[in-house]
PDB file of C-alpha atoms in Angstrom:
ATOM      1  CA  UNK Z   1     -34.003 -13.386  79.286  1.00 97.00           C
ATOM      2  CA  UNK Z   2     -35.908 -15.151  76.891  1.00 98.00           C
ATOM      3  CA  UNK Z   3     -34.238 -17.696  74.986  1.00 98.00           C
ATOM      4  CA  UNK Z   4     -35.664 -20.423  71.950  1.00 98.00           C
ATOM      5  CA  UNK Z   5     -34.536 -23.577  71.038  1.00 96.00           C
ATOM      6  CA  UNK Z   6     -35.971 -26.272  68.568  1.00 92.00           C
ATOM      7  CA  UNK Z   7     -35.396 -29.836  69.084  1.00 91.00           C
ATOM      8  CA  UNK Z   8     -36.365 -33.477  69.242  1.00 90.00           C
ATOM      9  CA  UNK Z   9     -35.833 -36.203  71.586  1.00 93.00           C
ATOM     10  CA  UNK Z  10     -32.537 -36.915  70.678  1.00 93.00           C
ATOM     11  CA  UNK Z  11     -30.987 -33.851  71.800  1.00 96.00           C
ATOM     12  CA  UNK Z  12     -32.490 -32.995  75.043  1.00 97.00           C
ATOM     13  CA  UNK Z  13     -28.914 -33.773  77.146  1.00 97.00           C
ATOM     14  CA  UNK Z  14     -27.490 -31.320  74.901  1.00 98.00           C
ATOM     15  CA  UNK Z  15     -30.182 -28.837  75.713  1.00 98.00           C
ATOM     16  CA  UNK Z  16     -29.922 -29.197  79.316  1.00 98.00           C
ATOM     17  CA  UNK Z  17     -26.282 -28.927  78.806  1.00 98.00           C
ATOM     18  CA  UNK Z  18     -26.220 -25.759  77.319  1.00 98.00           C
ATOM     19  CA  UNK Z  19     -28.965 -24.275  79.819  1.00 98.00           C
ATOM     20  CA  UNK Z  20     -26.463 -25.065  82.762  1.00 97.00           C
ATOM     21  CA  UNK Z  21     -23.381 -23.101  80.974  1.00 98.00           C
ATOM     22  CA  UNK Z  22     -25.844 -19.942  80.603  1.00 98.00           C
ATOM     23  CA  UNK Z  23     -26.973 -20.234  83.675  1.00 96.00           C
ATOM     24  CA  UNK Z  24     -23.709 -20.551  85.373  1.00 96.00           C
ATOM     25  CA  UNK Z  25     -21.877 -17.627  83.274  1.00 97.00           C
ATOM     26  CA  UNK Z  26     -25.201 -15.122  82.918  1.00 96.00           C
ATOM     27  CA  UNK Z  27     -25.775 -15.549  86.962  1.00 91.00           C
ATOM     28  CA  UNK Z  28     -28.686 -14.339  88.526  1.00 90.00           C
ATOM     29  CA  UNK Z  29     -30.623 -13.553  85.331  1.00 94.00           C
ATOM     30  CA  UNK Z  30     -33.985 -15.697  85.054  1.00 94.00           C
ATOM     31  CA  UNK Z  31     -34.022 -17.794  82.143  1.00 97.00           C
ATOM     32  CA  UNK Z  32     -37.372 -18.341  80.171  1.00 98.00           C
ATOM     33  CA  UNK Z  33     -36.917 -20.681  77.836  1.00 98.00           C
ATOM     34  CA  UNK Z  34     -39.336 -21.240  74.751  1.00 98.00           C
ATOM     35  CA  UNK Z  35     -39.069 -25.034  73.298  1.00 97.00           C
ATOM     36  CA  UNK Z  36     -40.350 -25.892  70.157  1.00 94.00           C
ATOM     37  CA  UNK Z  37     -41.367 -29.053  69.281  1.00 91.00           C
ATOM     38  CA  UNK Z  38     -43.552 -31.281  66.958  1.00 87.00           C
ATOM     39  CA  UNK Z  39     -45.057 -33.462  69.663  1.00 90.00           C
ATOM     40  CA  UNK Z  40     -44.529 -33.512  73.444  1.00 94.00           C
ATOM     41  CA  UNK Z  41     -40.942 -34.839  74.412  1.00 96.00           C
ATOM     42  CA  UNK Z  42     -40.386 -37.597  75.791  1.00 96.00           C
ATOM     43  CA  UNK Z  43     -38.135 -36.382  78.232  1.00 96.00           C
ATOM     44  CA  UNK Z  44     -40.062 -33.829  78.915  1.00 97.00           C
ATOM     45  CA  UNK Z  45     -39.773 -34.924  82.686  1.00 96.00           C
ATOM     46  CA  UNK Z  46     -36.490 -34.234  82.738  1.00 96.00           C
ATOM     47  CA  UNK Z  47     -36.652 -31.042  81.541  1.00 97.00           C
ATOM     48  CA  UNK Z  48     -38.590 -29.916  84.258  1.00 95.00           C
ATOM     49  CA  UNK Z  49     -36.668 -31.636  86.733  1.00 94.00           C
ATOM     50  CA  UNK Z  50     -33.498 -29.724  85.676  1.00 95.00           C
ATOM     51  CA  UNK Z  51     -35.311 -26.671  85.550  1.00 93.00           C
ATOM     52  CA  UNK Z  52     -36.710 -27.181  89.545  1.00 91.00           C
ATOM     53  CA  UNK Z  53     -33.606 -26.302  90.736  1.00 89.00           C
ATOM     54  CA  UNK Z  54     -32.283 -23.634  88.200  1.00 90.00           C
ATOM     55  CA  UNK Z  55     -33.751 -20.595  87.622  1.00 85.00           C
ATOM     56  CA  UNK Z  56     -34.955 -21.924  84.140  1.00 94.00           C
ATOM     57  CA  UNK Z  57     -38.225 -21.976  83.406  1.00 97.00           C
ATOM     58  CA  UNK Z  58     -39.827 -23.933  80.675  1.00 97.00           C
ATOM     59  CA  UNK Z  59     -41.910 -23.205  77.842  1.00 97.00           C
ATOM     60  CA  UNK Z  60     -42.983 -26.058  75.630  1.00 97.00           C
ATOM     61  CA  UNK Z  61     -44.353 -24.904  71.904  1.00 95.00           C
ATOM     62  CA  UNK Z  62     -45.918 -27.591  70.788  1.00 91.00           C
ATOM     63  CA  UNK Z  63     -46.085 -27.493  66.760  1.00 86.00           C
ATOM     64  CA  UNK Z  64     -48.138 -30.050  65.885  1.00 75.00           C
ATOM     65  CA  UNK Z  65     -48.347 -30.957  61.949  1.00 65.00           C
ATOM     66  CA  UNK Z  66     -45.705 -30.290  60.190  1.00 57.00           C
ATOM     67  CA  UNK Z  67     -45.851 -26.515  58.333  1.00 61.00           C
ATOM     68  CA  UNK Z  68     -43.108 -27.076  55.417  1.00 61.00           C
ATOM     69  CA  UNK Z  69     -43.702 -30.659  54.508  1.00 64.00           C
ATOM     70  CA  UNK Z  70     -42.236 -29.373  51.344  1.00 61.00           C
ATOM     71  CA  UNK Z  71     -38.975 -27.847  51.936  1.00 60.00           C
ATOM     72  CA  UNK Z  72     -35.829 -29.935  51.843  1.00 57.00           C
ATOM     73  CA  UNK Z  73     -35.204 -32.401  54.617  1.00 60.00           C
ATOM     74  CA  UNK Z  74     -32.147 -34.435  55.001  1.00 59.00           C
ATOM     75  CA  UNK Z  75     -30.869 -36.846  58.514  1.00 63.00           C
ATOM     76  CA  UNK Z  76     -28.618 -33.878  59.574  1.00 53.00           C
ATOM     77  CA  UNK Z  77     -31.107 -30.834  58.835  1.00 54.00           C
ATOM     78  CA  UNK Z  78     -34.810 -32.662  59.885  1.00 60.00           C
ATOM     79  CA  UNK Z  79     -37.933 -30.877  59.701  1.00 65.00           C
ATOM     80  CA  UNK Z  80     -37.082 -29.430  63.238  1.00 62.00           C
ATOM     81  CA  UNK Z  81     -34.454 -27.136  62.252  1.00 61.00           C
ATOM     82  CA  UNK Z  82     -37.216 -24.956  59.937  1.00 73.00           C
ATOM     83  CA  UNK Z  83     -39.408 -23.957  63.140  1.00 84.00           C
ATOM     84  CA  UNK Z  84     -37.364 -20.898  63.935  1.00 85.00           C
ATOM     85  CA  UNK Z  85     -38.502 -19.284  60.602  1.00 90.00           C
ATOM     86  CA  UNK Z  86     -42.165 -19.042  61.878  1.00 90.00           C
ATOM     87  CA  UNK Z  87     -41.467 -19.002  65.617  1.00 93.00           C
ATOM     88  CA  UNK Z  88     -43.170 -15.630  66.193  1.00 94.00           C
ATOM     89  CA  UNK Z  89     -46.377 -16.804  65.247  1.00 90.00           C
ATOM     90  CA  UNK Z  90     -46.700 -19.263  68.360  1.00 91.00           C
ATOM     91  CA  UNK Z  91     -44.521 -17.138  70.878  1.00 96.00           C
ATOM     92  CA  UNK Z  92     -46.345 -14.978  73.333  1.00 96.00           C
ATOM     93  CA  UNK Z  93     -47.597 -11.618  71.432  1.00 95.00           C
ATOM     94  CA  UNK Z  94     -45.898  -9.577  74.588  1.00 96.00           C
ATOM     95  CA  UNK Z  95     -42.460 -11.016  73.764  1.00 98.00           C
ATOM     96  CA  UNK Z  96     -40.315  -8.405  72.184  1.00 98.00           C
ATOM     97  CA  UNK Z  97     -37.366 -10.362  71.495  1.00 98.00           C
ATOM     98  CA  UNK Z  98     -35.479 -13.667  71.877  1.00 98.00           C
ATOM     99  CA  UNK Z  99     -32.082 -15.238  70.961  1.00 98.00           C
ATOM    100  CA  UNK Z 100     -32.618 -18.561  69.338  1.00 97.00           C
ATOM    101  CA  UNK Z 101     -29.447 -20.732  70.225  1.00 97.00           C
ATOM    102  CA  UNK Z 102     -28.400 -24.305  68.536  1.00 96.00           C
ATOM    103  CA  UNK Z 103     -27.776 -27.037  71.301  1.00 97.00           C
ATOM    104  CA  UNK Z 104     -24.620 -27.498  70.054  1.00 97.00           C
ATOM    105  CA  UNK Z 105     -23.398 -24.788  71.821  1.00 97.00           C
ATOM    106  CA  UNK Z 106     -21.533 -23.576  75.256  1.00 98.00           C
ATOM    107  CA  UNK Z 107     -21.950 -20.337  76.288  1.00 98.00           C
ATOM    108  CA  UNK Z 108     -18.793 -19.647  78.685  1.00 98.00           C
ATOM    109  CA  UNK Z 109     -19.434 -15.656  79.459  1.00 98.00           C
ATOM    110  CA  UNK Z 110     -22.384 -13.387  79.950  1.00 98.00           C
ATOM    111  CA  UNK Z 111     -24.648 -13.294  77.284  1.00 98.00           C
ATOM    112  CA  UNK Z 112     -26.542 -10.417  78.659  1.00 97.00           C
ATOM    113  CA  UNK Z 113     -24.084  -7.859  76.411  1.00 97.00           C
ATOM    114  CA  UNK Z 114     -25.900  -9.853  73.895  1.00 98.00           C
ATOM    115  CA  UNK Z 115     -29.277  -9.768  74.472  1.00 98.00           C
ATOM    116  CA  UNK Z 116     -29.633  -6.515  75.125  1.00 98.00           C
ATOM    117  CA  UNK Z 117     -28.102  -5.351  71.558  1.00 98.00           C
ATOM    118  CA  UNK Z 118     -29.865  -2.552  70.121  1.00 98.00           C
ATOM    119  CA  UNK Z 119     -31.069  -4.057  66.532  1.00 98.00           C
ATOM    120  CA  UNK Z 120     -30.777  -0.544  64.910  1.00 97.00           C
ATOM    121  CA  UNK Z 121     -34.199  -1.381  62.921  1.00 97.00           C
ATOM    122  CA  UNK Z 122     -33.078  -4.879  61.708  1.00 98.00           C
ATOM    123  CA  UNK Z 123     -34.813  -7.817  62.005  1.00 98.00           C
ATOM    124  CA  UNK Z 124     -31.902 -10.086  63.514  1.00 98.00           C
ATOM    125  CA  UNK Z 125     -28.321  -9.682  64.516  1.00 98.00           C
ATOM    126  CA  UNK Z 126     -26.018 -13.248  64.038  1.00 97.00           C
ATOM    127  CA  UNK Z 127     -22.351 -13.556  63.134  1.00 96.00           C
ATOM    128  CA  UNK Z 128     -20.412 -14.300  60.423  1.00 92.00           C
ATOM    129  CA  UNK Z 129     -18.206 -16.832  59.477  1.00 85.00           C
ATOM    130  CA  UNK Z 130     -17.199 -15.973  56.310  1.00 78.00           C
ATOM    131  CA  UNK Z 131     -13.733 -14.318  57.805  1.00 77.00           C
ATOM    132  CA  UNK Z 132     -12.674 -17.847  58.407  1.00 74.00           C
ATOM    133  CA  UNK Z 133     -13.675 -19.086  54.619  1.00 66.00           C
ATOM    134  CA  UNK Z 134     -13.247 -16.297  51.881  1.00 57.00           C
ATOM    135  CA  UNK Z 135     -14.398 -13.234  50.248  1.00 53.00           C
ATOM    136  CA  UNK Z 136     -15.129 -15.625  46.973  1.00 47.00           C
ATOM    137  CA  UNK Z 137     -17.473 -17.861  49.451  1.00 61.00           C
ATOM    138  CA  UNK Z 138     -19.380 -15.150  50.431  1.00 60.00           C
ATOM    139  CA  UNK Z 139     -19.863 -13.889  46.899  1.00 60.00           C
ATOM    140  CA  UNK Z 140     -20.655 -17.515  45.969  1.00 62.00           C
ATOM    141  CA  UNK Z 141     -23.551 -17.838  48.628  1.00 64.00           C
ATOM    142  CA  UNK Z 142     -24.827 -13.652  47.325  1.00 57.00           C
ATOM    143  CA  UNK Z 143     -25.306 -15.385  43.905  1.00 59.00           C
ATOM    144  CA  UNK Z 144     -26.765 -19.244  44.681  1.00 66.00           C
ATOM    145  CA  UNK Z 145     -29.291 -17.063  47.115  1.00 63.00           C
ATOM    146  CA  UNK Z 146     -30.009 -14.447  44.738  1.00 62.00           C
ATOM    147  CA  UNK Z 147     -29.527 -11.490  47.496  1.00 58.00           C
ATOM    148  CA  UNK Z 148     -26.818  -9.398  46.403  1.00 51.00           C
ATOM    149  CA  UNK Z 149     -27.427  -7.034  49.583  1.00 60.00           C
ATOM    150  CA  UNK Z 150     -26.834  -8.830  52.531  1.00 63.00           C
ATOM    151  CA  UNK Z 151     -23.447  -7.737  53.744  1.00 69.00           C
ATOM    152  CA  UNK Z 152     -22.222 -11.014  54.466  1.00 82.00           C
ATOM    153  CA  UNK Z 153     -23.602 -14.758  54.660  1.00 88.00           C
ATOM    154  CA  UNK Z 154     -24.755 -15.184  58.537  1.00 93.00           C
ATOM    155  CA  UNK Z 155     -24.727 -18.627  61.016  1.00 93.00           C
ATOM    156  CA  UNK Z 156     -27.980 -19.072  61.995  1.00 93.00           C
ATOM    157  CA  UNK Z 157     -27.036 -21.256  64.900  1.00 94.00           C
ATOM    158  CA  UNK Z 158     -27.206 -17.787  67.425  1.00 98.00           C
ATOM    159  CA  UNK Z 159     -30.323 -15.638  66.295  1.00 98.00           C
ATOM    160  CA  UNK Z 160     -31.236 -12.617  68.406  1.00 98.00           C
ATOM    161  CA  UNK Z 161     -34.822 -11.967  66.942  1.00 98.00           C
ATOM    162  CA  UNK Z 162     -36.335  -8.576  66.913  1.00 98.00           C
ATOM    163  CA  UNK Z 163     -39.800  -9.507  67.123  1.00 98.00           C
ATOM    164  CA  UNK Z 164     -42.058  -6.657  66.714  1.00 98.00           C
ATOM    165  CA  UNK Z 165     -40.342  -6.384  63.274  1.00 98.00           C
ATOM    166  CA  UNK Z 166     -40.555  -9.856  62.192  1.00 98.00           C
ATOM    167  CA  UNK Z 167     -44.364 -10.241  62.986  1.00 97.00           C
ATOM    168  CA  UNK Z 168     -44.789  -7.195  60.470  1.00 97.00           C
ATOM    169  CA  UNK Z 169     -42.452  -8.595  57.803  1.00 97.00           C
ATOM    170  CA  UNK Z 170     -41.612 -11.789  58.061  1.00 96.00           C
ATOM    171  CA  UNK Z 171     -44.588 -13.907  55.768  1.00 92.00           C
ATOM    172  CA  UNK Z 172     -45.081 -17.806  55.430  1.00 85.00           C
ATOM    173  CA  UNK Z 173     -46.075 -17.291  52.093  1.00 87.00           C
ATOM    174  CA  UNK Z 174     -42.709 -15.454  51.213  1.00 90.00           C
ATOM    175  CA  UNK Z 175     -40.945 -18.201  52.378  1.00 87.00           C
ATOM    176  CA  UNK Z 176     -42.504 -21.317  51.393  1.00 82.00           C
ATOM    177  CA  UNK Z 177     -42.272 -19.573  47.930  1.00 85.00           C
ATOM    178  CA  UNK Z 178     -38.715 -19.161  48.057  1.00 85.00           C
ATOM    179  CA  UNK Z 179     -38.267 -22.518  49.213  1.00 80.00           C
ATOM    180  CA  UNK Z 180     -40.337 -23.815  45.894  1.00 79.00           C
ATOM    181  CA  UNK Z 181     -37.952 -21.413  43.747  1.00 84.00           C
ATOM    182  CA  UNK Z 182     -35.002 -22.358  45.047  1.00 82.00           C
ATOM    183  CA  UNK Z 183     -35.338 -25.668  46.485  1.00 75.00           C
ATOM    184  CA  UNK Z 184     -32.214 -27.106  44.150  1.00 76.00           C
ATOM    185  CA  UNK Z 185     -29.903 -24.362  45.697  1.00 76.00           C
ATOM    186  CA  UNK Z 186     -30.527 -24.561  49.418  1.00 76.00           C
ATOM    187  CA  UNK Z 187     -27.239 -26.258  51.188  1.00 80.00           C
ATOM    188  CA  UNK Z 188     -28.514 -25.470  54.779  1.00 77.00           C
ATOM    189  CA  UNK Z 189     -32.045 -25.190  54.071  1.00 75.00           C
ATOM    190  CA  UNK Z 190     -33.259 -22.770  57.026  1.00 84.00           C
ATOM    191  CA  UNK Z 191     -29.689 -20.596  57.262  1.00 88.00           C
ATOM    192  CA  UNK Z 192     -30.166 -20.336  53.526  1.00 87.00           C
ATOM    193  CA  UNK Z 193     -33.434 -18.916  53.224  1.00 88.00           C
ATOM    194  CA  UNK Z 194     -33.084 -16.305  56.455  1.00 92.00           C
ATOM    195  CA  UNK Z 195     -30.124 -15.696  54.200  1.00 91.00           C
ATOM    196  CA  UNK Z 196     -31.936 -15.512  51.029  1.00 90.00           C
ATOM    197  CA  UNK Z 197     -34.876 -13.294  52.104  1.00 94.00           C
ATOM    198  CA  UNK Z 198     -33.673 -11.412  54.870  1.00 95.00           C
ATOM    199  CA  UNK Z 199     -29.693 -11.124  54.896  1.00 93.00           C
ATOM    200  CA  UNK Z 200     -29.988  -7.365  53.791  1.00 93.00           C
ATOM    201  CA  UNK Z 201     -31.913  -7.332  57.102  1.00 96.00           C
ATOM    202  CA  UNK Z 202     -29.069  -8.207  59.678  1.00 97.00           C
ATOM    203  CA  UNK Z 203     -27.000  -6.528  62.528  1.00 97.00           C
ATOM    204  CA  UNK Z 204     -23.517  -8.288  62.029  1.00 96.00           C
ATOM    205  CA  UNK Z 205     -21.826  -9.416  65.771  1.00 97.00           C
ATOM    206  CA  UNK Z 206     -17.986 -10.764  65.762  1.00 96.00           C
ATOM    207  CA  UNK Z 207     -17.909 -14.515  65.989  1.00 96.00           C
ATOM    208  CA  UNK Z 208     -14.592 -14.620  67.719  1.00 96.00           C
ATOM    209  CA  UNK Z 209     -17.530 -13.606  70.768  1.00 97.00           C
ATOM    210  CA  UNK Z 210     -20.487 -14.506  69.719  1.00 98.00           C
ATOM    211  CA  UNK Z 211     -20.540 -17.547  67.633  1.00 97.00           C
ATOM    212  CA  UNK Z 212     -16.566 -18.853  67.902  1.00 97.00           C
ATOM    213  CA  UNK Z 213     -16.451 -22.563  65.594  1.00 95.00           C
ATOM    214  CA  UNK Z 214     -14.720 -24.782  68.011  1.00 95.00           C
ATOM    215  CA  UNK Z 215     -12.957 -26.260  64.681  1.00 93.00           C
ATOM    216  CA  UNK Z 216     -11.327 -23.367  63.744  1.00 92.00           C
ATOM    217  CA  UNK Z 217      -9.153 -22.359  66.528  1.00 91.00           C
ATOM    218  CA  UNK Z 218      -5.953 -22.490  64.258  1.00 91.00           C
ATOM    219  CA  UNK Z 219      -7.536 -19.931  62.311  1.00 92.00           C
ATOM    220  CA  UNK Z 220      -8.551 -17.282  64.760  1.00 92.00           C
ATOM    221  CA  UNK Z 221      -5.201 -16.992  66.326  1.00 91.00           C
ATOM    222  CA  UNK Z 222      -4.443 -16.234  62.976  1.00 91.00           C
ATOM    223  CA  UNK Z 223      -6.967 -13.691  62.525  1.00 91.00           C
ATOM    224  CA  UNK Z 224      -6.499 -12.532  65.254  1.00 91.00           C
ATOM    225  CA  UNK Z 225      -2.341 -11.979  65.090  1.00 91.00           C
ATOM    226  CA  UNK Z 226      -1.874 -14.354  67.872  1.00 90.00           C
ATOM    227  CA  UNK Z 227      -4.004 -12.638  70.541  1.00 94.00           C
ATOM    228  CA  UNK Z 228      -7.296 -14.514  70.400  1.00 94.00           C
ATOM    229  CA  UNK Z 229      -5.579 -17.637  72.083  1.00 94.00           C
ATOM    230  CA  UNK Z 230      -6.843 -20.350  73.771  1.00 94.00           C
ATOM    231  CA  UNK Z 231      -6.358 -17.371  77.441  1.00 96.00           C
ATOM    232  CA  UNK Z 232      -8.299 -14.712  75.203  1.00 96.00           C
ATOM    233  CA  UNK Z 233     -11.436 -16.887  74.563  1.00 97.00           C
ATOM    234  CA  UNK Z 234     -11.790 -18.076  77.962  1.00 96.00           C
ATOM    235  CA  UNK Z 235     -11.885 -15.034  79.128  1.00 97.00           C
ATOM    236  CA  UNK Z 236     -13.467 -12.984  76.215  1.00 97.00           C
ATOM    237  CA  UNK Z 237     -15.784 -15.524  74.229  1.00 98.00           C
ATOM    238  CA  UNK Z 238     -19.472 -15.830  75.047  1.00 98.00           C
ATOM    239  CA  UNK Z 239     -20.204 -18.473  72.574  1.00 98.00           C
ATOM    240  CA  UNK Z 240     -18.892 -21.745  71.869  1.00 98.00           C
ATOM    241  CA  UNK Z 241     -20.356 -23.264  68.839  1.00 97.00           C
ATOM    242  CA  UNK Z 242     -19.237 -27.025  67.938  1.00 96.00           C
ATOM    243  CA  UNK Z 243     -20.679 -26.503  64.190  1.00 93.00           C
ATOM    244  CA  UNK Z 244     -20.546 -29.792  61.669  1.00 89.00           C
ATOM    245  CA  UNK Z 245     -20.434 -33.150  62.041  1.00 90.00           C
ATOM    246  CA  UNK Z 246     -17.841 -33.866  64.760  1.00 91.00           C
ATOM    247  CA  UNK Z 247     -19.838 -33.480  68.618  1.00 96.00           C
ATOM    248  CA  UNK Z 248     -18.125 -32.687  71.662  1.00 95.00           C
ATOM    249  CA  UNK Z 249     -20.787 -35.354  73.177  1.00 96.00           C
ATOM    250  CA  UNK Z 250     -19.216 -38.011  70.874  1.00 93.00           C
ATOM    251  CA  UNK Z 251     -16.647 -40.528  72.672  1.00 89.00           C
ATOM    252  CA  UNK Z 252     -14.471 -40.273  69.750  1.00 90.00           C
ATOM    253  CA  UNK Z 253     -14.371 -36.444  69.997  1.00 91.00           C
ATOM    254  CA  UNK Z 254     -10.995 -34.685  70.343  1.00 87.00           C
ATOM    255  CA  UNK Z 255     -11.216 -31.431  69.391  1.00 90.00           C
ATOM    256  CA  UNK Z 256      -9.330 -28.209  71.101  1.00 92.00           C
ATOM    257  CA  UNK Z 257     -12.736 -27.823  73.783  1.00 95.00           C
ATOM    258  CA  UNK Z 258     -14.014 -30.722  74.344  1.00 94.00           C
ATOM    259  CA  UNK Z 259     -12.794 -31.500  78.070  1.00 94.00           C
ATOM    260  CA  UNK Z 260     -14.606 -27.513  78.917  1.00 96.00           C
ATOM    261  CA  UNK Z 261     -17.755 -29.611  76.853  1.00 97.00           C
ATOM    262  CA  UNK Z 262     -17.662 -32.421  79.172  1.00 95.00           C
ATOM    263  CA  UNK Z 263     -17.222 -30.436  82.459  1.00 96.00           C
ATOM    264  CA  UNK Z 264     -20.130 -29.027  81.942  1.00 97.00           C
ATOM    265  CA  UNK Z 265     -21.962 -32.068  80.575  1.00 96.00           C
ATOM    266  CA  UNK Z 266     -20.850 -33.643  83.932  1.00 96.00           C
ATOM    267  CA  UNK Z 267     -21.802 -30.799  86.042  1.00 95.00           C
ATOM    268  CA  UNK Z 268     -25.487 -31.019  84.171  1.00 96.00           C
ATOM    269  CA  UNK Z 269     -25.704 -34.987  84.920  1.00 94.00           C
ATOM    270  CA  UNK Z 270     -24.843 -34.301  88.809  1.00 92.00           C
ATOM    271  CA  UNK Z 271     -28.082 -31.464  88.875  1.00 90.00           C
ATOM    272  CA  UNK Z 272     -30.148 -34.411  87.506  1.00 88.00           C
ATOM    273  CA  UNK Z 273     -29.161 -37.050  90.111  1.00 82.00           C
ATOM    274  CA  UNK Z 274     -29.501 -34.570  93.411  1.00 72.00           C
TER     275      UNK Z 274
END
């Protein structure tokens, strides 16, 4: 299984910590994991110690200068975050796909089901939120994107990439132009402008199993008449995803998950210090 993840530094606990939850709910599945980076980590050490006695094996991408000095950066969406749009050019030619997965994430069933999704010709498949906002919202983002095809406005934060496709259509040019045209409209800069050019372009997966916000449990027993409770996801949720600013990794967090988050933070520490 070949997985992607961009970071820096400061989230390479979370990495690990998400590595261990796939590894221990997708069992017996080698992991090779592609890590994309602007310079060498620091931790880098680490990495490879976790991944000696897991059957992870690392990939470092190392990007080098940065390739969209000009799009829009901000503290919580850094230059980083921008990587996945031009991963295929510095992944292996012989890969065919990959999921790219935010480290803000627990994965707490198999995510084979997943990988193995037939793209039916799309370029990605990702969830949708927009059940848990509005119809008007997702109307809103059709309009401030300016593609009035895309079915629905998709989290980027789980990408399964279809990579044959997106080396044939999938253009720097295209998107560092968008990115000058619509640099005043771009909220999330990167989910925007997959959004934005390539929306009409995605296989749609539930996010009650794929991509489940952690802050929005209220609202999915609602959606879900009462049966996707806190049993259901345990047993039927892949995904965990601990979207905006509140981090299960935070002292101060409190949210519905965060004792599962820290069980398996703990459990990642203890493969560190053996």
């Amino acid at each position: 299984m070949n997985l992607l993840f961009a970071i820096d530094d400061n989230v390479v606990d979370q990495l690990l910590t998400t590595l261990y939850s796939i590894e221990e709910n997708t069992p017996d599945v080698p992991l090779s994991v592609y890590v994309i980076q602007k310079s060498k980590l620091k931790q880098t050490d680490k990495i490879i110690e976790f991944c000696k006695t897991t059957h992870v094996v690392y990939y470092p991408i190392i990007i080098g200068n940065e390739l969209f000095k000009d799009a829009p950066t901000t503290d919580r969406y850094p230059a980083t975050i921008y990587y996945r749009l031009l991963a295929h050019k510095y992944l292996p030619e012989d890969l065919d796909r990959i999921l790219y997965l935010d480290v803000d994430i627990l994965v707490i069933n198999s995510l084979l089901p997943l990988y193995k999704l037939d793209f039916d010709n799309n370029l990605y498949a990702a969830a949708s939120h927009s059940a848990l906002a509005n119809d008007v919202t997702d109307s809103i983002n059709k309009l401030r994107l300016g593609n009035y095809e895309a079915e629905s406005y998709y989290n980027s934060g789980v990408l399964l990439m279809n990579l044959p496709l997106i080396r044939e259509q999938v253009h720097a040019k295209d998107i560092f132009d968008y990115i000058e045209e619509n640099k005043m409209a771009l909220l999330l800069p990167d989910q925007d402008i997959l959004n934005g050019l390539y929306g009409h372009q995605f296989k749609q997966i539930p996010d009650e199993i794929y991509n489940y916000d952690a802050r929005m449990s209220t609202l999915y027993q609602a959606l879900g008449a009462g049966v996707w409770n806190l049993d259901w996801v345990i047993e039927h949720t892949v995904v965990l995803h601990f979207c905006g600013r509140d981090k299960p990794w935070k002292s101060e967090y409190r949210g519905r998950y965060s004792g599962l988050y820290k069980h398996y933070a703990h459990k990642t520490r203890k493969i560190l210090k053996k």
